[in-house]
Amino acid sequence: MALYRTDAVVLGHRNLGEADKVLTLFSPDKGKIHVVARGVRRPRSPILAGTQLFCYSNFLILENKSLDSVSQCEIKESFFRIRQSLEAVAYGLYFAELLRASTPLEDKNKQLFDFFLKTMYLLQESENPEVLSRIYEIKLLALNGFTPELFRCVNCGKKNFNIIYFSPSMGGILCRDCIEKDKKAVNITTDTLNVMRKMLTKTYEELEDIEIKEYTKQQLQEILELFIEYHIDKKLKTTQFIKDVQSFHS
Ligand SMILES: [Zn+2]
């Protein structure tokens, strides 16, 4: 049986048997994979620290006929500061869940890995995880092949119109003439559209000081949630958790 070494972030885990866990890892070389961490729930397990949720570690993995298993692991970044705040944990769980749900197994995507890792470093420092979350959502969808059409009507191709609708199912903006193409399309403001365009086309660094009105934030959150639900085709468990944490903070 062969061994291989890879860096990876722990995106999720669930208990298996009495002392094991199945981990979902996201690796720049392998994409999303499942591996077993044997004995990891026993105290003093040598792989305990590096296999915790959100940990970015270097793994030595043993290939098996069924699930591969972790032989050794060494922490590169524990993201312990994310774990110190309930709000940051809620967003971290959400970022990981959204990535798990939108990415197929064993689909290597180095660009997506770098983007996710960078997002986690930003979350660790972030004072405004809500805005970070909107940027993450729109960029993650784009990296997974669901770039929304934000520059012309997704039906007729018209540019520049004042009354704007967003259609989650058609994947972009609709003009008033085309509104009957999707009865579920949602009316959005020019401000919301402009913020979405910036989030899609600019880098995290360029968006560092972006200012967004309260109303626009709310509209963005609503339409991105609809867009994500449409593409992922399921309700994410952590979305409600974030809302609960936010209401606790406000
Ligand atoms: Zn149109």
mmCIF file of N, CA and C in Angstrom, residues 125-248:
data_model
loop_
_atom_site.group_PDB
_atom_site.id
_atom_site.type_symbol
_atom_site.label_atom_id
_atom_site.label_comp_id
_atom_site.label_asym_id
_atom_site.label_seq_id
_atom_site.Cartn_x
_atom_site.Cartn_y
_atom_site.Cartn_z
ATOM 1 N N GLU A 125 -8.630 37.443 10.638
ATOM 2 C CA GLU A 125 -8.310 38.838 10.957
ATOM 3 C C GLU A 125 -9.539 39.737 10.877
ATOM 4 N N SER A 126 -10.644 39.225 10.348
ATOM 5 C CA SER A 126 -11.725 40.101 9.911
ATOM 6 C C SER A 126 -12.534 40.720 11.043
ATOM 7 N N GLU A 127 -12.850 42.014 10.866
ATOM 8 C CA GLU A 127 -13.779 42.656 11.790
ATOM 9 C C GLU A 127 -15.168 42.716 11.162
ATOM 10 N N ASN A 128 -15.243 42.331 9.916
ATOM 11 C CA ASN A 128 -16.524 42.413 9.213
ATOM 12 C C ASN A 128 -16.785 41.137 8.405
ATOM 13 N N PRO A 129 -17.001 40.025 9.117
ATOM 14 C CA PRO A 129 -17.157 38.753 8.395
ATOM 15 C C PRO A 129 -18.393 38.711 7.501
ATOM 16 N N GLU A 130 -19.361 39.582 7.770
ATOM 17 C CA GLU A 130 -20.568 39.560 6.937
ATOM 18 C C GLU A 130 -20.225 39.965 5.497
ATOM 19 N N VAL A 131 -19.469 41.042 5.343
ATOM 20 C CA VAL A 131 -19.087 41.484 3.995
ATOM 21 C C VAL A 131 -18.137 40.459 3.363
ATOM 22 N N LEU A 132 -17.200 39.951 4.165
ATOM 23 C CA LEU A 132 -16.291 38.905 3.664
ATOM 24 C C LEU A 132 -17.101 37.723 3.131
ATOM 25 N N SER A 133 -18.162 37.390 3.830
ATOM 26 C CA SER A 133 -19.001 36.263 3.456
ATOM 27 C C SER A 133 -19.661 36.484 2.089
ATOM 28 N N ARG A 134 -20.154 37.702 1.846
ATOM 29 C CA ARG A 134 -20.787 37.984 0.542
ATOM 30 C C ARG A 134 -19.757 37.876 -0.588
ATOM 31 N N ILE A 135 -18.558 38.404 -0.338
ATOM 32 C CA ILE A 135 -17.509 38.348 -1.375
ATOM 33 C C ILE A 135 -17.134 36.882 -1.636
ATOM 34 N N TYR A 136 -16.992 36.128 -0.535
ATOM 35 C CA TYR A 136 -16.649 34.711 -0.645
ATOM 36 C C TYR A 136 -17.696 33.962 -1.466
ATOM 37 N N GLU A 137 -18.974 34.211 -1.177
ATOM 38 C CA GLU A 137 -20.052 33.500 -1.873
ATOM 39 C C GLU A 137 -19.971 33.733 -3.383
ATOM 40 N N ILE A 138 -19.867 34.994 -3.754
ATOM 41 C CA ILE A 138 -19.937 35.317 -5.178
ATOM 42 C C ILE A 138 -18.691 34.795 -5.914
ATOM 43 N N LYS A 139 -17.538 34.886 -5.257
ATOM 44 C CA LYS A 139 -16.306 34.409 -5.904
ATOM 45 C C LYS A 139 -16.247 32.877 -5.943
ATOM 46 N N LEU A 140 -16.740 32.246 -4.885
ATOM 47 C CA LEU A 140 -16.752 30.782 -4.850
ATOM 48 C C LEU A 140 -17.651 30.235 -5.959
ATOM 49 N N LEU A 141 -18.832 30.837 -6.110
ATOM 50 C CA LEU A 141 -19.739 30.393 -7.176
ATOM 51 C C LEU A 141 -19.061 30.560 -8.536
ATOM 52 N N ALA A 142 -18.400 31.698 -8.724
ATOM 53 C CA ALA A 142 -17.728 31.951 -10.001
ATOM 54 C C ALA A 142 -16.621 30.912 -10.246
ATOM 55 N N LEU A 143 -15.836 30.613 -9.197
ATOM 56 C CA LEU A 143 -14.753 29.631 -9.356
ATOM 57 C C LEU A 143 -15.291 28.228 -9.623
ATOM 58 N N ASN A 144 -16.525 27.969 -9.190
ATOM 59 C CA ASN A 144 -17.140 26.664 -9.443
ATOM 60 C C ASN A 144 -17.959 26.650 -10.729
ATOM 61 N N GLY A 145 -17.809 27.688 -11.536
ATOM 62 C CA GLY A 145 -18.458 27.688 -12.847
ATOM 63 C C GLY A 145 -19.832 28.326 -12.894
ATOM 64 N N PHE A 146 -20.234 29.001 -11.810
ATOM 65 C CA PHE A 146 -21.557 29.634 -11.796
ATOM 66 C C PHE A 146 -21.438 31.160 -11.752
ATOM 67 N N THR A 147 -20.606 31.717 -12.605
ATOM 68 C CA THR A 147 -20.447 33.170 -12.617
ATOM 69 C C THR A 147 -21.777 33.821 -13.000
ATOM 70 N N PRO A 148 -22.329 34.689 -12.142
ATOM 71 C CA PRO A 148 -23.591 35.333 -12.535
ATOM 72 C C PRO A 148 -23.348 36.392 -13.620
ATOM 73 N N GLU A 149 -24.304 36.507 -14.546
ATOM 74 C CA GLU A 149 -24.223 37.547 -15.580
ATOM 75 C C GLU A 149 -24.728 38.859 -14.969
ATOM 76 N N LEU A 150 -23.806 39.794 -14.758
ATOM 77 C CA LEU A 150 -24.173 41.042 -14.075
ATOM 78 C C LEU A 150 -24.010 42.262 -14.974
ATOM 79 N N PHE A 151 -23.692 42.051 -16.236
ATOM 80 C CA PHE A 151 -23.398 43.198 -17.101
ATOM 81 C C PHE A 151 -24.384 43.376 -18.249
ATOM 82 N N ARG A 152 -25.240 42.386 -18.498
ATOM 83 C CA ARG A 152 -26.275 42.527 -19.514
ATOM 84 C C ARG A 152 -27.441 41.612 -19.143
ATOM 85 N N CYS A 153 -28.617 41.949 -19.694
ATOM 86 C CA CYS A 153 -29.787 41.121 -19.398
ATOM 87 C C CYS A 153 -29.490 39.691 -19.856
ATOM 88 N N VAL A 154 -29.691 38.736 -18.954
ATOM 89 C CA VAL A 154 -29.317 37.348 -19.224
ATOM 90 C C VAL A 154 -30.226 36.743 -20.305
ATOM 91 N N ASN A 155 -31.369 37.403 -20.571
ATOM 92 C CA ASN A 155 -32.271 36.897 -21.609
ATOM 93 C C ASN A 155 -32.071 37.588 -22.953
ATOM 94 N N CYS A 156 -32.142 38.934 -22.983
ATOM 95 C CA CYS A 156 -32.090 39.625 -24.279
ATOM 96 C C CYS A 156 -30.735 40.277 -24.573
ATOM 97 N N GLY A 157 -29.853 40.315 -23.570
ATOM 98 C CA GLY A 157 -28.518 40.862 -23.817
ATOM 99 C C GLY A 157 -28.414 42.377 -23.710
ATOM 100 N N LYS A 158 -29.534 43.026 -23.403
ATOM 101 C CA LYS A 158 -29.500 44.494 -23.292
ATOM 102 C C LYS A 158 -28.593 44.938 -22.135
ATOM 103 N N LYS A 159 -27.820 46.004 -22.397
ATOM 104 C CA LYS A 159 -26.997 46.576 -21.323
ATOM 105 C C LYS A 159 -27.710 47.821 -20.807
ATOM 106 N N ASN A 160 -27.313 48.344 -19.706
ATOM 107 C CA ASN A 160 -27.832 49.623 -19.192
ATOM 108 C C ASN A 160 -29.348 49.715 -19.151
ATOM 109 N N PHE A 161 -29.916 49.342 -18.046
ATOM 110 C CA PHE A 161 -31.340 49.584 -17.820
ATOM 111 C C PHE A 161 -31.525 49.918 -16.347
ATOM 112 N N ASN A 162 -32.589 50.663 -16.058
ATOM 113 C CA ASN A 162 -32.728 51.213 -14.705
ATOM 114 C C ASN A 162 -33.468 50.298 -13.747
ATOM 115 N N ILE A 163 -34.469 49.578 -14.295
ATOM 116 C CA ILE A 163 -35.216 48.695 -13.399
ATOM 117 C C ILE A 163 -34.648 47.292 -13.578
ATOM 118 N N ILE A 164 -34.031 46.807 -12.505
ATOM 119 C CA ILE A 164 -33.215 45.587 -12.605
ATOM 120 C C ILE A 164 -33.804 44.469 -11.752
ATOM 121 N N TYR A 165 -33.833 43.289 -12.321
ATOM 122 C CA TYR A 165 -34.242 42.099 -11.577
ATOM 123 C C TYR A 165 -33.089 41.106 -11.599
ATOM 124 N N PHE A 166 -33.019 40.275 -10.566
ATOM 125 C CA PHE A 166 -32.011 39.210 -10.553
ATOM 126 C C PHE A 166 -32.731 37.869 -10.555
ATOM 127 N N SER A 167 -32.340 37.010 -11.496
ATOM 128 C CA SER A 167 -32.954 35.695 -11.598
ATOM 129 C C SER A 167 -31.974 34.608 -11.149
ATOM 130 N N PRO A 168 -32.206 33.996 -9.969
ATOM 131 C CA PRO A 168 -31.309 32.930 -9.506
ATOM 132 C C PRO A 168 -31.262 31.759 -10.491
ATOM 133 N N SER A 169 -32.406 31.413 -11.087
ATOM 134 C CA SER A 169 -32.424 30.222 -11.946
ATOM 135 C C SER A 169 -31.788 30.492 -13.309
ATOM 136 N N MET A 170 -31.904 31.737 -13.814
ATOM 137 C CA MET A 170 -31.282 32.039 -15.102
ATOM 138 C C MET A 170 -29.837 32.511 -14.915
ATOM 139 N N GLY A 171 -29.473 32.794 -13.664
ATOM 140 C CA GLY A 171 -28.082 33.102 -13.352
ATOM 141 C C GLY A 171 -27.632 34.495 -13.746
ATOM 142 N N GLY A 172 -28.503 35.482 -13.566
ATOM 143 C CA GLY A 172 -28.056 36.838 -13.852
ATOM 144 C C GLY A 172 -29.180 37.846 -13.791
ATOM 145 N N ILE A 173 -28.885 39.051 -14.299
ATOM 146 C CA ILE A 173 -29.882 40.122 -14.225
ATOM 147 C C ILE A 173 -30.839 40.053 -15.411
ATOM 148 N N LEU A 174 -32.063 40.510 -15.159
ATOM 149 C CA LEU A 174 -33.090 40.578 -16.200
ATOM 150 C C LEU A 174 -33.582 42.023 -16.294
ATOM 151 N N CYS A 175 -33.908 42.468 -17.513
ATOM 152 C CA CYS A 175 -34.517 43.791 -17.668
ATOM 153 C C CYS A 175 -36.030 43.648 -17.518
ATOM 154 N N ARG A 176 -36.733 44.802 -17.480
ATOM 155 C CA ARG A 176 -38.172 44.746 -17.240
ATOM 156 C C ARG A 176 -38.914 44.048 -18.390
ATOM 157 N N ASP A 177 -38.393 44.185 -19.605
ATOM 158 C CA ASP A 177 -39.046 43.548 -20.763
ATOM 159 C C ASP A 177 -39.003 42.018 -20.676
ATOM 160 N N CYS A 178 -38.028 41.499 -19.940
ATOM 161 C CA CYS A 178 -37.831 40.041 -19.908
ATOM 162 C C CYS A 178 -38.299 39.406 -18.604
ATOM 163 N N ILE A 179 -38.950 40.208 -17.774
ATOM 164 C CA ILE A 179 -39.299 39.720 -16.435
ATOM 165 C C ILE A 179 -40.202 38.485 -16.457
ATOM 166 N N GLU A 180 -41.026 38.353 -17.522
ATOM 167 C CA GLU A 180 -41.927 37.185 -17.548
ATOM 168 C C GLU A 180 -41.165 35.867 -17.759
ATOM 169 N N LYS A 181 -39.876 35.948 -18.111
ATOM 170 C CA LYS A 181 -39.072 34.719 -18.282
ATOM 171 C C LYS A 181 -38.833 34.006 -16.950
ATOM 172 N N ASP A 182 -38.861 34.773 -15.868
ATOM 173 C CA ASP A 182 -38.703 34.157 -14.554
ATOM 174 C C ASP A 182 -39.550 34.922 -13.535
ATOM 175 N N LYS A 183 -40.693 34.340 -13.214
ATOM 176 C CA LYS A 183 -41.636 34.996 -12.291
ATOM 177 C C LYS A 183 -41.041 35.133 -10.890
ATOM 178 N N LYS A 184 -39.982 34.346 -10.607
ATOM 179 C CA LYS A 184 -39.384 34.396 -9.265
ATOM 180 C C LYS A 184 -38.218 35.378 -9.183
ATOM 181 N N ALA A 185 -37.923 36.069 -10.291
ATOM 182 C CA ALA A 185 -36.824 37.043 -10.274
ATOM 183 C C ALA A 185 -37.120 38.137 -9.249
ATOM 184 N N VAL A 186 -36.065 38.627 -8.611
ATOM 185 C CA VAL A 186 -36.210 39.590 -7.515
ATOM 186 C C VAL A 186 -35.715 40.955 -7.974
ATOM 187 N N ASN A 187 -36.500 41.990 -7.685
ATOM 188 C CA ASN A 187 -36.101 43.355 -8.019
ATOM 189 C C ASN A 187 -34.910 43.766 -7.138
ATOM 190 N N ILE A 188 -33.848 44.295 -7.757
ATOM 191 C CA ILE A 188 -32.699 44.765 -6.966
ATOM 192 C C ILE A 188 -32.365 46.204 -7.347
ATOM 193 N N THR A 189 -31.677 46.907 -6.457
ATOM 194 C CA THR A 189 -31.317 48.306 -6.733
ATOM 195 C C THR A 189 -30.032 48.364 -7.574
ATOM 196 N N THR A 190 -29.815 49.522 -8.198
ATOM 197 C CA THR A 190 -28.575 49.748 -8.951
ATOM 198 C C THR A 190 -27.375 49.624 -8.015
ATOM 199 N N ASP A 191 -27.555 50.093 -6.785
ATOM 200 C CA ASP A 191 -26.470 50.026 -5.807
ATOM 201 C C ASP A 191 -26.077 48.565 -5.531
ATOM 202 N N THR A 192 -27.073 47.714 -5.349
ATOM 203 C CA THR A 192 -26.798 46.291 -5.108
ATOM 204 C C THR A 192 -26.064 45.680 -6.303
ATOM 205 N N LEU A 193 -26.525 46.018 -7.507
ATOM 206 C CA LEU A 193 -25.867 45.484 -8.702
ATOM 207 C C LEU A 193 -24.412 45.952 -8.771
ATOM 208 N N ASN A 194 -24.185 47.230 -8.476
ATOM 209 C CA ASN A 194 -22.816 47.748 -8.538
ATOM 210 C C ASN A 194 -21.904 47.068 -7.521
ATOM 211 N N VAL A 195 -22.428 46.826 -6.329
ATOM 212 C CA VAL A 195 -21.622 46.140 -5.309
ATOM 213 C C VAL A 195 -21.311 44.710 -5.762
ATOM 214 N N MET A 196 -22.300 44.037 -6.339
ATOM 215 C CA MET A 196 -22.067 42.661 -6.821
ATOM 216 C C MET A 196 -21.009 42.640 -7.922
ATOM 217 N N ARG A 197 -21.088 43.621 -8.814
ATOM 218 C CA ARG A 197 -20.090 43.686 -9.893
ATOM 219 C C ARG A 197 -18.682 43.847 -9.325
ATOM 220 N N LYS A 198 -18.567 44.726 -8.323
ATOM 221 C CA LYS A 198 -17.244 44.933 -7.706
ATOM 222 C C LYS A 198 -16.767 43.650 -7.040
ATOM 223 N N MET A 199 -17.671 42.990 -6.310
ATOM 224 C CA MET A 199 -17.281 41.765 -5.596
ATOM 225 C C MET A 199 -16.833 40.672 -6.566
ATOM 226 N N LEU A 200 -17.460 40.657 -7.708
ATOM 227 C CA LEU A 200 -17.123 39.628 -8.695
ATOM 228 C C LEU A 200 -15.776 39.914 -9.374
ATOM 229 N N THR A 201 -15.522 41.184 -9.674
ATOM 230 C CA THR A 201 -14.371 41.494 -10.540
ATOM 231 C C THR A 201 -13.125 41.957 -9.785
ATOM 232 N N LYS A 202 -13.283 42.444 -8.561
ATOM 233 C CA LYS A 202 -12.111 42.946 -7.837
ATOM 234 C C LYS A 202 -11.567 41.899 -6.865
ATOM 235 N N THR A 203 -10.308 42.103 -6.461
ATOM 236 C CA THR A 203 -9.678 41.151 -5.536
ATOM 237 C C THR A 203 -10.081 41.496 -4.096
ATOM 238 N N TYR A 204 -9.815 40.549 -3.192
ATOM 239 C CA TYR A 204 -10.059 40.809 -1.772
ATOM 240 C C TYR A 204 -9.340 42.085 -1.330
ATOM 241 N N GLU A 205 -8.115 42.268 -1.779
ATOM 242 C CA GLU A 205 -7.339 43.445 -1.370
ATOM 243 C C GLU A 205 -8.024 44.716 -1.845
ATOM 244 N N GLU A 206 -8.496 44.704 -3.099
ATOM 245 C CA GLU A 206 -9.149 45.897 -3.643
ATOM 246 C C GLU A 206 -10.478 46.179 -2.943
ATOM 247 N N LEU A 207 -11.054 45.148 -2.354
ATOM 248 C CA LEU A 207 -12.371 45.297 -1.721
ATOM 249 C C LEU A 207 -12.266 45.550 -0.214
ATOM 250 N N GLU A 208 -11.035 45.710 0.254
ATOM 251 C CA GLU A 208 -10.801 45.797 1.696
ATOM 252 C C GLU A 208 -11.636 46.903 2.357
ATOM 253 N N ASP A 209 -11.723 48.051 1.703
ATOM 254 C CA ASP A 209 -12.423 49.195 2.321
ATOM 255 C C ASP A 209 -13.799 49.430 1.720
ATOM 256 N N ILE A 210 -14.366 48.445 1.090
ATOM 257 C CA ILE A 210 -15.670 48.633 0.447
ATOM 258 C C ILE A 210 -16.726 48.999 1.507
ATOM 259 N N GLU A 211 -17.505 50.042 1.187
ATOM 260 C CA GLU A 211 -18.564 50.451 2.116
ATOM 261 C C GLU A 211 -19.903 50.081 1.500
ATOM 262 N N ILE A 212 -20.728 49.426 2.272
ATOM 263 C CA ILE A 212 -22.013 48.955 1.749
ATOM 264 C C ILE A 212 -23.129 49.415 2.684
ATOM 265 N N LYS A 213 -24.159 50.005 2.073
ATOM 266 C CA LYS A 213 -25.308 50.476 2.869
ATOM 267 C C LYS A 213 -26.029 49.284 3.488
ATOM 268 N N GLU A 214 -26.655 49.531 4.613
ATOM 269 C CA GLU A 214 -27.378 48.469 5.326
ATOM 270 C C GLU A 214 -28.406 47.782 4.423
ATOM 271 N N TYR A 215 -29.165 48.591 3.688
ATOM 272 C CA TYR A 215 -30.211 48.027 2.829
ATOM 273 C C TYR A 215 -29.610 47.136 1.736
ATOM 274 N N THR A 216 -28.493 47.602 1.179
ATOM 275 C CA THR A 216 -27.814 46.837 0.130
ATOM 276 C C THR A 216 -27.285 45.511 0.677
ATOM 277 N N LYS A 217 -26.741 45.570 1.905
ATOM 278 C CA LYS A 217 -26.240 44.333 2.545
ATOM 279 C C LYS A 217 -27.343 43.294 2.660
ATOM 280 N N GLN A 218 -28.512 43.799 3.076
ATOM 281 C CA GLN A 218 -29.647 42.901 3.269
ATOM 282 C C GLN A 218 -30.087 42.286 1.937
ATOM 283 N N GLN A 219 -30.140 43.133 0.909
ATOM 284 C CA GLN A 219 -30.571 42.645 -0.402
ATOM 285 C C GLN A 219 -29.561 41.638 -0.976
ATOM 286 N N LEU A 220 -28.286 41.944 -0.811
ATOM 287 C CA LEU A 220 -27.230 41.038 -1.279
ATOM 288 C C LEU A 220 -27.344 39.678 -0.607
ATOM 289 N N GLN A 221 -27.553 39.725 0.704
ATOM 290 C CA GLN A 221 -27.635 38.478 1.458
ATOM 291 C C GLN A 221 -28.816 37.635 0.943
ATOM 292 N N GLU A 222 -29.936 38.308 0.700
ATOM 293 C CA GLU A 222 -31.130 37.584 0.255
ATOM 294 C C GLU A 222 -30.952 36.969 -1.135
ATOM 295 N N ILE A 223 -30.427 37.768 -2.066
ATOM 296 C CA ILE A 223 -30.357 37.213 -3.422
ATOM 297 C C ILE A 223 -29.233 36.188 -3.564
ATOM 298 N N LEU A 224 -28.139 36.377 -2.823
ATOM 299 C CA LEU A 224 -27.077 35.360 -2.903
ATOM 300 C C LEU A 224 -27.544 34.047 -2.269
ATOM 301 N N GLU A 225 -28.353 34.160 -1.223
ATOM 302 C CA GLU A 225 -28.893 32.941 -0.611
ATOM 303 C C GLU A 225 -29.767 32.184 -1.622
ATOM 304 N N LEU A 226 -30.596 32.922 -2.352
ATOM 305 C CA LEU A 226 -31.445 32.281 -3.375
ATOM 306 C C LEU A 226 -30.595 31.654 -4.489
ATOM 307 N N PHE A 227 -29.567 32.382 -4.902
ATOM 308 C CA PHE A 227 -28.683 31.920 -5.978
ATOM 309 C C PHE A 227 -27.948 30.634 -5.546
ATOM 310 N N ILE A 228 -27.461 30.637 -4.314
ATOM 311 C CA ILE A 228 -26.742 29.463 -3.790
ATOM 312 C C ILE A 228 -27.694 28.272 -3.661
ATOM 313 N N GLU A 229 -28.874 28.531 -3.108
ATOM 314 C CA GLU A 229 -29.853 27.442 -2.958
ATOM 315 C C GLU A 229 -30.189 26.818 -4.303
ATOM 316 N N TYR A 230 -30.322 27.667 -5.300
ATOM 317 C CA TYR A 230 -30.658 27.164 -6.635
ATOM 318 C C TYR A 230 -29.548 26.239 -7.162
ATOM 319 N N HIS A 231 -28.294 26.671 -7.003
ATOM 320 C CA HIS A 231 -27.185 25.893 -7.574
ATOM 321 C C HIS A 231 -26.799 24.680 -6.741
ATOM 322 N N ILE A 232 -26.934 24.796 -5.429
ATOM 323 C CA ILE A 232 -26.517 23.688 -4.571
ATOM 324 C C ILE A 232 -27.664 22.721 -4.358
ATOM 325 N N ASP A 233 -28.876 23.245 -4.533
ATOM 326 C CA ASP A 233 -30.067 22.412 -4.471
ATOM 327 C C ASP A 233 -30.284 21.792 -3.102
ATOM 328 N N LYS A 234 -29.835 22.494 -2.071
ATOM 329 C CA LYS A 234 -30.223 22.066 -0.717
ATOM 330 C C LYS A 234 -30.034 23.235 0.238
ATOM 331 N N LYS A 235 -30.695 23.154 1.362
ATOM 332 C CA LYS A 235 -30.537 24.168 2.408
ATOM 333 C C LYS A 235 -29.244 23.878 3.157
ATOM 334 N N LEU A 236 -28.463 24.906 3.363
ATOM 335 C CA LEU A 236 -27.234 24.711 4.133
ATOM 336 C C LEU A 236 -27.567 24.808 5.621
ATOM 337 N N LYS A 237 -26.957 23.907 6.395
ATOM 338 C CA LYS A 237 -27.273 23.859 7.823
ATOM 339 C C LYS A 237 -26.784 25.096 8.572
ATOM 340 N N THR A 238 -25.662 25.653 8.095
ATOM 341 C CA THR A 238 -25.031 26.730 8.869
ATOM 342 C C THR A 238 -25.639 28.099 8.610
ATOM 343 N N THR A 239 -26.468 28.258 7.567
ATOM 344 C CA THR A 239 -27.045 29.570 7.269
ATOM 345 C C THR A 239 -27.859 30.091 8.456
ATOM 346 N N GLN A 240 -28.670 29.224 9.033
ATOM 347 C CA GLN A 240 -29.497 29.640 10.173
ATOM 348 C C GLN A 240 -28.635 29.929 11.400
ATOM 349 N N PHE A 241 -27.570 29.167 11.560
ATOM 350 C CA PHE A 241 -26.663 29.370 12.694
ATOM 351 C C PHE A 241 -26.071 30.786 12.658
ATOM 352 N N ILE A 242 -25.667 31.242 11.467
ATOM 353 C CA ILE A 242 -25.117 32.592 11.340
ATOM 354 C C ILE A 242 -26.174 33.631 11.702
ATOM 355 N N LYS A 243 -27.403 33.426 11.239
ATOM 356 C CA LYS A 243 -28.475 34.376 11.565
ATOM 357 C C LYS A 243 -28.706 34.427 13.076
ATOM 358 N N ASP A 244 -28.649 33.256 13.725
ATOM 359 C CA ASP A 244 -28.828 33.228 15.183
ATOM 360 C C ASP A 244 -27.711 33.995 15.884
ATOM 361 N N VAL A 245 -26.460 33.768 15.424
ATOM 362 C CA VAL A 245 -25.326 34.438 16.052
ATOM 363 C C VAL A 245 -25.421 35.950 15.829
ATOM 364 N N GLN A 246 -25.837 36.350 14.606
ATOM 365 C CA GLN A 246 -25.972 37.778 14.306
ATOM 366 C C GLN A 246 -27.025 38.423 15.196
ATOM 367 N N SER A 247 -28.169 37.746 15.397
ATOM 368 C CA SER A 247 -29.227 38.351 16.206
ATOM 369 C C SER A 247 -28.784 38.439 17.661
ATOM 370 N N PHE A 248 -27.921 37.520 18.069
ATOM 371 C CA PHE A 248 -27.366 37.532 19.417
ATOM 372 C C PHE A 248 -26.438 38.738 19.592
#
